[in-house]
Amino acid sequence: PAAQPPTEGSAALTGADAAGSAAAESSRGTGAAGAGADSGLFGQHQQQLQQQLQQTPQQRLGRIGPAAAATNLPSAAVTTTAAARPLDVSQLRLWNPLTGRCSAVRDAACELRQVGTVYNSSNIWANIQLSGHPWDISWHLGDQNCWSPFFGPVMPHREMASIQVAPVYSDLEPRFYEELEARVEETVRDALYEARSVVVTQPNNKLSRVLKALLKDVPGHMRAINAASLAATCVMHDTATAIAGPAAVQAAKEKLQQRLQLVQTLQVSHNDRVAREMRGCLINGHILALPFSDSYADAISEAVINTGVHKTVDPRVKFAMAAYVESLGAAFVCCLWIYVAAIR
């Protein structure tokens, strides 16, 4: 599958727990208490806040994952594993929500380059270390030689709780995603026709149906490949930073071999299926994955043209295209999977 070029954007660093996005807001109120709220509920809410303020910073960090704000990138979020203490840095991950790429914090190739502050709903910490690189700094927020808390060890008590409510995410009607798939395929076809305006562009509908069936299984395969890539990165980092023995080196090789096998399995399965359906034909195809946005049509056209499948002038060549919209559980948040191929 075609890899997307890295883009400068925000990143998120996570462990096993889920954290709020620091790009918009890192904290949510523990309850809503307006002026006309019931006094009994408000009293209970105050008692809960007092109990939270009496906890140690380590206990509070175990419940709420901190978020990191970085320079050169809009924002970042960082969470830690609540069950493991002391903090296991090898479990921390950087996520770029614009590209979907994930990397370990100790990976010097990660897209997050500088970390200046870390914050969550309980406090704000300033990085006072000599380095701001995420792979060089210490992520132990309780170490006052590395992190300076803005509000002191405990954040002051708030008289009023936040009136914000937790957002509710849900999928749209299935019909929306079906219509979006049709529009994506139409955009791909128009991009090819426009790029080949001086020659005849003929579609191959049979191959298009085959590619569409194959495309629906690609997201699952890619999740397994990305998980294997992340596991290999972690093992290689541990091997590079520790005294690597034969066992550690062998473990790194096994993880890389697992990822390679997954990629080869995906390629072989697609090649075999297409070869059975289109015997005696030469096929050149590409898989694209793009996020849905207001400018999705322009992004699709550019990505299709960048594959170069339109450059052939052989009159015997026909084209096939398919689209699949993967809903990610939050209305318009979805991934556009595209299969485009030339067949002769």
PDB file of C-alpha atoms in Angstrom, residues 108-290:
ATOM      1  CA  ALA A 108      14.669   9.789  17.421  1.00  0.00           C
ATOM      2  CA  ALA A 109      12.765   9.649  14.121  1.00  0.00           C
ATOM      3  CA  CYS A 110       9.426  10.563  15.722  1.00  0.00           C
ATOM      4  CA  GLU A 111       7.606  13.588  14.328  1.00  0.00           C
ATOM      5  CA  LEU A 112       7.334  15.372  17.697  1.00  0.00           C
ATOM      6  CA  ARG A 113      10.616  17.286  17.963  1.00  0.00           C
ATOM      7  CA  GLN A 114      10.342  19.481  21.076  1.00  0.00           C
ATOM      8  CA  VAL A 115       8.340  19.275  24.314  1.00  0.00           C
ATOM      9  CA  GLY A 116       8.047  22.465  26.385  1.00  0.00           C
ATOM     10  CA  THR A 117       5.086  21.811  28.673  1.00  0.00           C
ATOM     11  CA  VAL A 118       3.003  18.882  29.842  1.00  0.00           C
ATOM     12  CA  TYR A 119      -0.489  19.435  31.196  1.00  0.00           C
ATOM     13  CA  ASN A 120      -3.746  17.774  32.126  1.00  0.00           C
ATOM     14  CA  SER A 121      -6.792  18.634  34.224  1.00  0.00           C
ATOM     15  CA  SER A 122      -4.808  18.470  37.474  1.00  0.00           C
ATOM     16  CA  ASN A 123      -1.709  20.593  36.772  1.00  0.00           C
ATOM     17  CA  ILE A 124       0.752  22.063  34.274  1.00  0.00           C
ATOM     18  CA  TRP A 125       4.417  21.099  34.217  1.00  0.00           C
ATOM     19  CA  ALA A 126       7.201  23.091  32.540  1.00  0.00           C
ATOM     20  CA  ASN A 127      10.136  21.216  31.079  1.00  0.00           C
ATOM     21  CA  ILE A 128      13.287  22.557  32.814  1.00  0.00           C
ATOM     22  CA  GLN A 129      15.639  19.962  31.382  1.00  0.00           C
ATOM     23  CA  LEU A 130      18.533  20.882  29.142  1.00  0.00           C
ATOM     24  CA  SER A 131      16.935  19.078  26.210  1.00  0.00           C
ATOM     25  CA  GLY A 132      13.429  19.255  24.835  1.00  0.00           C
ATOM     26  CA  HIS A 133      13.713  16.237  22.534  1.00  0.00           C
ATOM     27  CA  PRO A 134      11.174  13.593  23.603  1.00  0.00           C
ATOM     28  CA  TRP A 135      13.752  10.831  23.192  1.00  0.00           C
ATOM     29  CA  ASP A 136      16.245  12.581  25.502  1.00  0.00           C
ATOM     30  CA  ILE A 137      14.096  13.938  28.329  1.00  0.00           C
ATOM     31  CA  SER A 138      12.813  12.249  31.460  1.00  0.00           C
ATOM     32  CA  TRP A 139       9.047  11.717  31.481  1.00  0.00           C
ATOM     33  CA  HIS A 140       8.773  11.318  35.267  1.00  0.00           C
ATOM     34  CA  LEU A 141       6.664  14.355  36.111  1.00  0.00           C
ATOM     35  CA  GLY A 142       7.232  13.924  39.842  1.00  0.00           C
ATOM     36  CA  ASP A 143      10.938  14.723  39.445  1.00  0.00           C
ATOM     37  CA  GLN A 144      11.166  18.443  40.269  1.00  0.00           C
ATOM     38  CA  ASN A 145      14.672  18.559  38.815  1.00  0.00           C
ATOM     39  CA  CYS A 146      13.136  17.886  35.400  1.00  0.00           C
ATOM     40  CA  TRP A 147       9.612  19.299  35.611  1.00  0.00           C
ATOM     41  CA  SER A 148       8.370  22.409  37.421  1.00  0.00           C
ATOM     42  CA  PRO A 149       4.651  22.276  38.383  1.00  0.00           C
ATOM     43  CA  PHE A 150       2.868  25.537  37.647  1.00  0.00           C
ATOM     44  CA  PHE A 151       0.307  25.256  40.462  1.00  0.00           C
ATOM     45  CA  GLY A 152       2.641  23.597  42.963  1.00  0.00           C
ATOM     46  CA  PRO A 153       2.276  19.968  44.008  1.00  0.00           C
ATOM     47  CA  VAL A 154      -1.533  20.308  44.122  1.00  0.00           C
ATOM     48  CA  MET A 155      -3.772  22.469  41.954  1.00  0.00           C
ATOM     49  CA  PRO A 156      -5.842  25.005  43.984  1.00  0.00           C
ATOM     50  CA  HIS A 157      -9.453  24.175  44.707  1.00  0.00           C
ATOM     51  CA  ARG A 158     -11.991  25.479  42.176  1.00  0.00           C
ATOM     52  CA  GLU A 159     -15.222  26.950  43.493  1.00  0.00           C
ATOM     53  CA  MET A 160     -17.193  26.064  40.380  1.00  0.00           C
ATOM     54  CA  ALA A 161     -16.878  22.980  38.266  1.00  0.00           C
ATOM     55  CA  SER A 162     -16.787  23.066  34.492  1.00  0.00           C
ATOM     56  CA  ILE A 163     -20.157  23.302  32.753  1.00  0.00           C
ATOM     57  CA  GLN A 164     -18.800  21.447  29.738  1.00  0.00           C
ATOM     58  CA  VAL A 165     -20.279  18.041  29.031  1.00  0.00           C
ATOM     59  CA  ALA A 166     -18.574  15.073  27.458  1.00  0.00           C
ATOM     60  CA  PRO A 167     -19.072  15.013  23.670  1.00  0.00           C
ATOM     61  CA  VAL A 168     -21.041  12.116  22.252  1.00  0.00           C
ATOM     62  CA  TYR A 169     -19.601  10.540  19.119  1.00  0.00           C
ATOM     63  CA  SER A 170     -21.622   8.305  16.841  1.00  0.00           C
ATOM     64  CA  ASP A 171     -21.614   7.051  13.271  1.00  0.00           C
ATOM     65  CA  LEU A 172     -23.745   8.609  10.593  1.00  0.00           C
ATOM     66  CA  GLU A 173     -26.312   6.689   8.573  1.00  0.00           C
ATOM     67  CA  PRO A 174     -24.780   3.910   6.440  1.00  0.00           C
ATOM     68  CA  ARG A 175     -26.245   5.632   3.401  1.00  0.00           C
ATOM     69  CA  PHE A 176     -23.887   8.591   3.949  1.00  0.00           C
ATOM     70  CA  TYR A 177     -20.787   6.388   3.693  1.00  0.00           C
ATOM     71  CA  GLU A 178     -22.192   4.590   0.639  1.00  0.00           C
ATOM     72  CA  GLU A 179     -22.775   7.893  -1.146  1.00  0.00           C
ATOM     73  CA  LEU A 180     -19.303   9.057  -0.130  1.00  0.00           C
ATOM     74  CA  GLU A 181     -17.787   5.918  -1.671  1.00  0.00           C
ATOM     75  CA  ALA A 182     -19.590   6.669  -4.940  1.00  0.00           C
ATOM     76  CA  ARG A 183     -18.297  10.258  -4.913  1.00  0.00           C
ATOM     77  CA  VAL A 184     -14.740   9.088  -4.230  1.00  0.00           C
ATOM     78  CA  GLU A 185     -14.858   6.675  -7.164  1.00  0.00           C
ATOM     79  CA  GLU A 186     -16.252   9.429  -9.355  1.00  0.00           C
ATOM     80  CA  THR A 187     -13.427  11.743  -8.274  1.00  0.00           C
ATOM     81  CA  VAL A 188     -10.824   9.094  -9.132  1.00  0.00           C
ATOM     82  CA  ARG A 189     -12.394   8.519 -12.544  1.00  0.00           C
ATOM     83  CA  ASP A 190     -12.552  12.237 -13.308  1.00  0.00           C
ATOM     84  CA  ALA A 191      -8.903  12.680 -12.289  1.00  0.00           C
ATOM     85  CA  LEU A 192      -7.810   9.929 -14.686  1.00  0.00           C
ATOM     86  CA  TYR A 193      -9.977  11.206 -17.543  1.00  0.00           C
ATOM     87  CA  GLU A 194      -8.693  14.746 -17.138  1.00  0.00           C
ATOM     88  CA  ALA A 195      -5.056  13.618 -16.984  1.00  0.00           C
ATOM     89  CA  ARG A 196      -5.586  11.493 -20.130  1.00  0.00           C
ATOM     90  CA  SER A 197      -7.665  13.985 -22.073  1.00  0.00           C
ATOM     91  CA  VAL A 198      -5.684  13.440 -25.283  1.00  0.00           C
ATOM     92  CA  VAL A 199      -6.192   9.647 -25.338  1.00  0.00           C
ATOM     93  CA  VAL A 200      -9.132   7.311 -24.846  1.00  0.00           C
ATOM     94  CA  THR A 201      -9.582   6.061 -21.269  1.00  0.00           C
ATOM     95  CA  GLN A 202     -11.590   2.847 -21.013  1.00  0.00           C
ATOM     96  CA  PRO A 203     -12.782   1.350 -17.687  1.00  0.00           C
ATOM     97  CA  ASN A 204     -12.643  -2.323 -16.734  1.00  0.00           C
ATOM     98  CA  ASN A 205     -15.705  -2.891 -14.577  1.00  0.00           C
ATOM     99  CA  LYS A 206     -14.930  -6.525 -13.791  1.00  0.00           C
ATOM    100  CA  LEU A 207     -11.576  -5.676 -12.242  1.00  0.00           C
ATOM    101  CA  SER A 208     -13.159  -2.754 -10.391  1.00  0.00           C
ATOM    102  CA  ARG A 209     -15.571  -5.135  -8.643  1.00  0.00           C
ATOM    103  CA  VAL A 210     -12.688  -7.423  -7.679  1.00  0.00           C
ATOM    104  CA  LEU A 211     -10.652  -4.541  -6.278  1.00  0.00           C
ATOM    105  CA  LYS A 212     -13.600  -3.289  -4.245  1.00  0.00           C
ATOM    106  CA  ALA A 213     -14.011  -6.686  -2.604  1.00  0.00           C
ATOM    107  CA  LEU A 214     -10.302  -6.807  -1.785  1.00  0.00           C
ATOM    108  CA  LEU A 215     -10.267  -3.245  -0.493  1.00  0.00           C
ATOM    109  CA  LYS A 216     -12.719  -3.968   2.329  1.00  0.00           C
ATOM    110  CA  ASP A 217     -10.198  -6.325   3.972  1.00  0.00           C
ATOM    111  CA  VAL A 218      -7.250  -3.927   3.705  1.00  0.00           C
ATOM    112  CA  PRO A 219      -7.923  -1.909   6.922  1.00  0.00           C
ATOM    113  CA  GLY A 220      -7.729  -5.060   9.058  1.00  0.00           C
ATOM    114  CA  HIS A 221      -4.475  -6.128   7.415  1.00  0.00           C
ATOM    115  CA  MET A 222      -2.997  -2.659   7.851  1.00  0.00           C
ATOM    116  CA  ARG A 223      -3.840  -2.607  11.569  1.00  0.00           C
ATOM    117  CA  ALA A 224      -1.937  -5.861  12.015  1.00  0.00           C
ATOM    118  CA  ILE A 225       1.018  -4.531   9.985  1.00  0.00           C
ATOM    119  CA  ASN A 226       1.133  -1.281  11.981  1.00  0.00           C
ATOM    120  CA  ALA A 227       0.999  -3.205  15.267  1.00  0.00           C
ATOM    121  CA  ALA A 228       3.892  -5.388  14.123  1.00  0.00           C
ATOM    122  CA  SER A 229       5.851  -2.297  13.061  1.00  0.00           C
ATOM    123  CA  LEU A 230       5.330  -0.695  16.463  1.00  0.00           C
ATOM    124  CA  ALA A 231       6.396  -3.872  18.267  1.00  0.00           C
ATOM    125  CA  ALA A 232       9.526  -4.096  16.108  1.00  0.00           C
ATOM    126  CA  THR A 233      10.368  -0.444  16.836  1.00  0.00           C
ATOM    127  CA  CYS A 234      10.072  -0.993  20.592  1.00  0.00           C
ATOM    128  CA  VAL A 235      12.219  -4.115  20.539  1.00  0.00           C
ATOM    129  CA  MET A 236      14.893  -2.449  18.399  1.00  0.00           C
ATOM    130  CA  HIS A 237      14.956   0.554  20.744  1.00  0.00           C
ATOM    131  CA  ASP A 238      15.351  -1.673  23.796  1.00  0.00           C
ATOM    132  CA  THR A 239      18.097  -3.567  21.987  1.00  0.00           C
ATOM    133  CA  ALA A 240      19.949  -0.333  21.102  1.00  0.00           C
ATOM    134  CA  THR A 241      19.732   1.280  24.545  1.00  0.00           C
ATOM    135  CA  ALA A 242      20.459  -1.762  26.686  1.00  0.00           C
ATOM    136  CA  ILE A 243      23.326  -4.203  26.710  1.00  0.00           C
ATOM    137  CA  ALA A 244      22.062  -6.241  23.799  1.00  0.00           C
ATOM    138  CA  GLY A 245      22.593  -9.943  24.197  1.00  0.00           C
ATOM    139  CA  PRO A 246      21.927 -12.669  21.641  1.00  0.00           C
ATOM    140  CA  ALA A 247      18.345 -13.065  22.895  1.00  0.00           C
ATOM    141  CA  ALA A 248      17.524  -9.368  22.399  1.00  0.00           C
ATOM    142  CA  VAL A 249      18.963  -9.332  18.882  1.00  0.00           C
ATOM    143  CA  GLN A 250      17.030 -12.480  17.990  1.00  0.00           C
ATOM    144  CA  ALA A 251      13.797 -10.955  19.351  1.00  0.00           C
ATOM    145  CA  ALA A 252      14.279  -7.880  17.158  1.00  0.00           C
ATOM    146  CA  LYS A 253      14.794 -10.055  14.091  1.00  0.00           C
ATOM    147  CA  GLU A 254      11.651 -12.049  14.859  1.00  0.00           C
ATOM    148  CA  LYS A 255       9.514  -8.909  15.137  1.00  0.00           C
ATOM    149  CA  LEU A 256      10.805  -7.588  11.825  1.00  0.00           C
ATOM    150  CA  GLN A 257      10.192 -10.965  10.215  1.00  0.00           C
ATOM    151  CA  GLN A 258       6.597 -10.964  11.489  1.00  0.00           C
ATOM    152  CA  ARG A 259       5.964  -7.577   9.887  1.00  0.00           C
ATOM    153  CA  LEU A 260       7.519  -8.719   6.601  1.00  0.00           C
ATOM    154  CA  GLN A 261       5.348 -11.834   6.575  1.00  0.00           C
ATOM    155  CA  LEU A 262       2.190  -9.777   7.082  1.00  0.00           C
ATOM    156  CA  VAL A 263       3.090  -7.469   4.191  1.00  0.00           C
ATOM    157  CA  GLN A 264       3.916 -10.386   1.914  1.00  0.00           C
ATOM    158  CA  THR A 265       0.685 -12.153   2.858  1.00  0.00           C
ATOM    159  CA  LEU A 266      -1.343  -9.099   1.860  1.00  0.00           C
ATOM    160  CA  GLN A 267       0.498  -8.767  -1.451  1.00  0.00           C
ATOM    161  CA  VAL A 268       0.238 -12.453  -2.331  1.00  0.00           C
ATOM    162  CA  SER A 269      -3.472 -12.658  -1.504  1.00  0.00           C
ATOM    163  CA  HIS A 270      -4.280  -9.697  -3.744  1.00  0.00           C
ATOM    164  CA  ASN A 271      -2.067 -10.909  -6.575  1.00  0.00           C
ATOM    165  CA  ASP A 272      -3.573 -14.403  -6.488  1.00  0.00           C
ATOM    166  CA  ARG A 273      -7.160 -13.129  -6.460  1.00  0.00           C
ATOM    167  CA  VAL A 274      -6.569 -10.728  -9.346  1.00  0.00           C
ATOM    168  CA  ALA A 275      -4.664 -13.366 -11.326  1.00  0.00           C
ATOM    169  CA  ARG A 276      -7.583 -15.812 -11.012  1.00  0.00           C
ATOM    170  CA  GLU A 277     -10.137 -13.256 -12.130  1.00  0.00           C
ATOM    171  CA  MET A 278      -8.075 -11.586 -14.875  1.00  0.00           C
ATOM    172  CA  ARG A 279      -6.020 -14.339 -16.476  1.00  0.00           C
ATOM    173  CA  GLY A 280      -3.412 -13.414 -19.036  1.00  0.00           C
ATOM    174  CA  CYS A 281      -3.432  -9.727 -18.109  1.00  0.00           C
ATOM    175  CA  LEU A 282      -0.701  -7.437 -16.849  1.00  0.00           C
ATOM    176  CA  ILE A 283      -1.846  -5.271 -13.933  1.00  0.00           C
ATOM    177  CA  ASN A 284      -0.246  -2.368 -12.098  1.00  0.00           C
ATOM    178  CA  GLY A 285      -2.177  -1.217  -9.035  1.00  0.00           C
ATOM    179  CA  HIS A 286      -1.878   1.088  -6.050  1.00  0.00           C
ATOM    180  CA  ILE A 287      -3.682   1.324  -2.709  1.00  0.00           C
ATOM    181  CA  LEU A 288      -4.199   4.791  -1.230  1.00  0.00           C
ATOM    182  CA  ALA A 289      -5.436   5.811   2.226  1.00  0.00           C
ATOM    183  CA  LEU A 290      -6.559   9.395   2.815  1.00  0.00           C
TER     184      LEU A 290
END
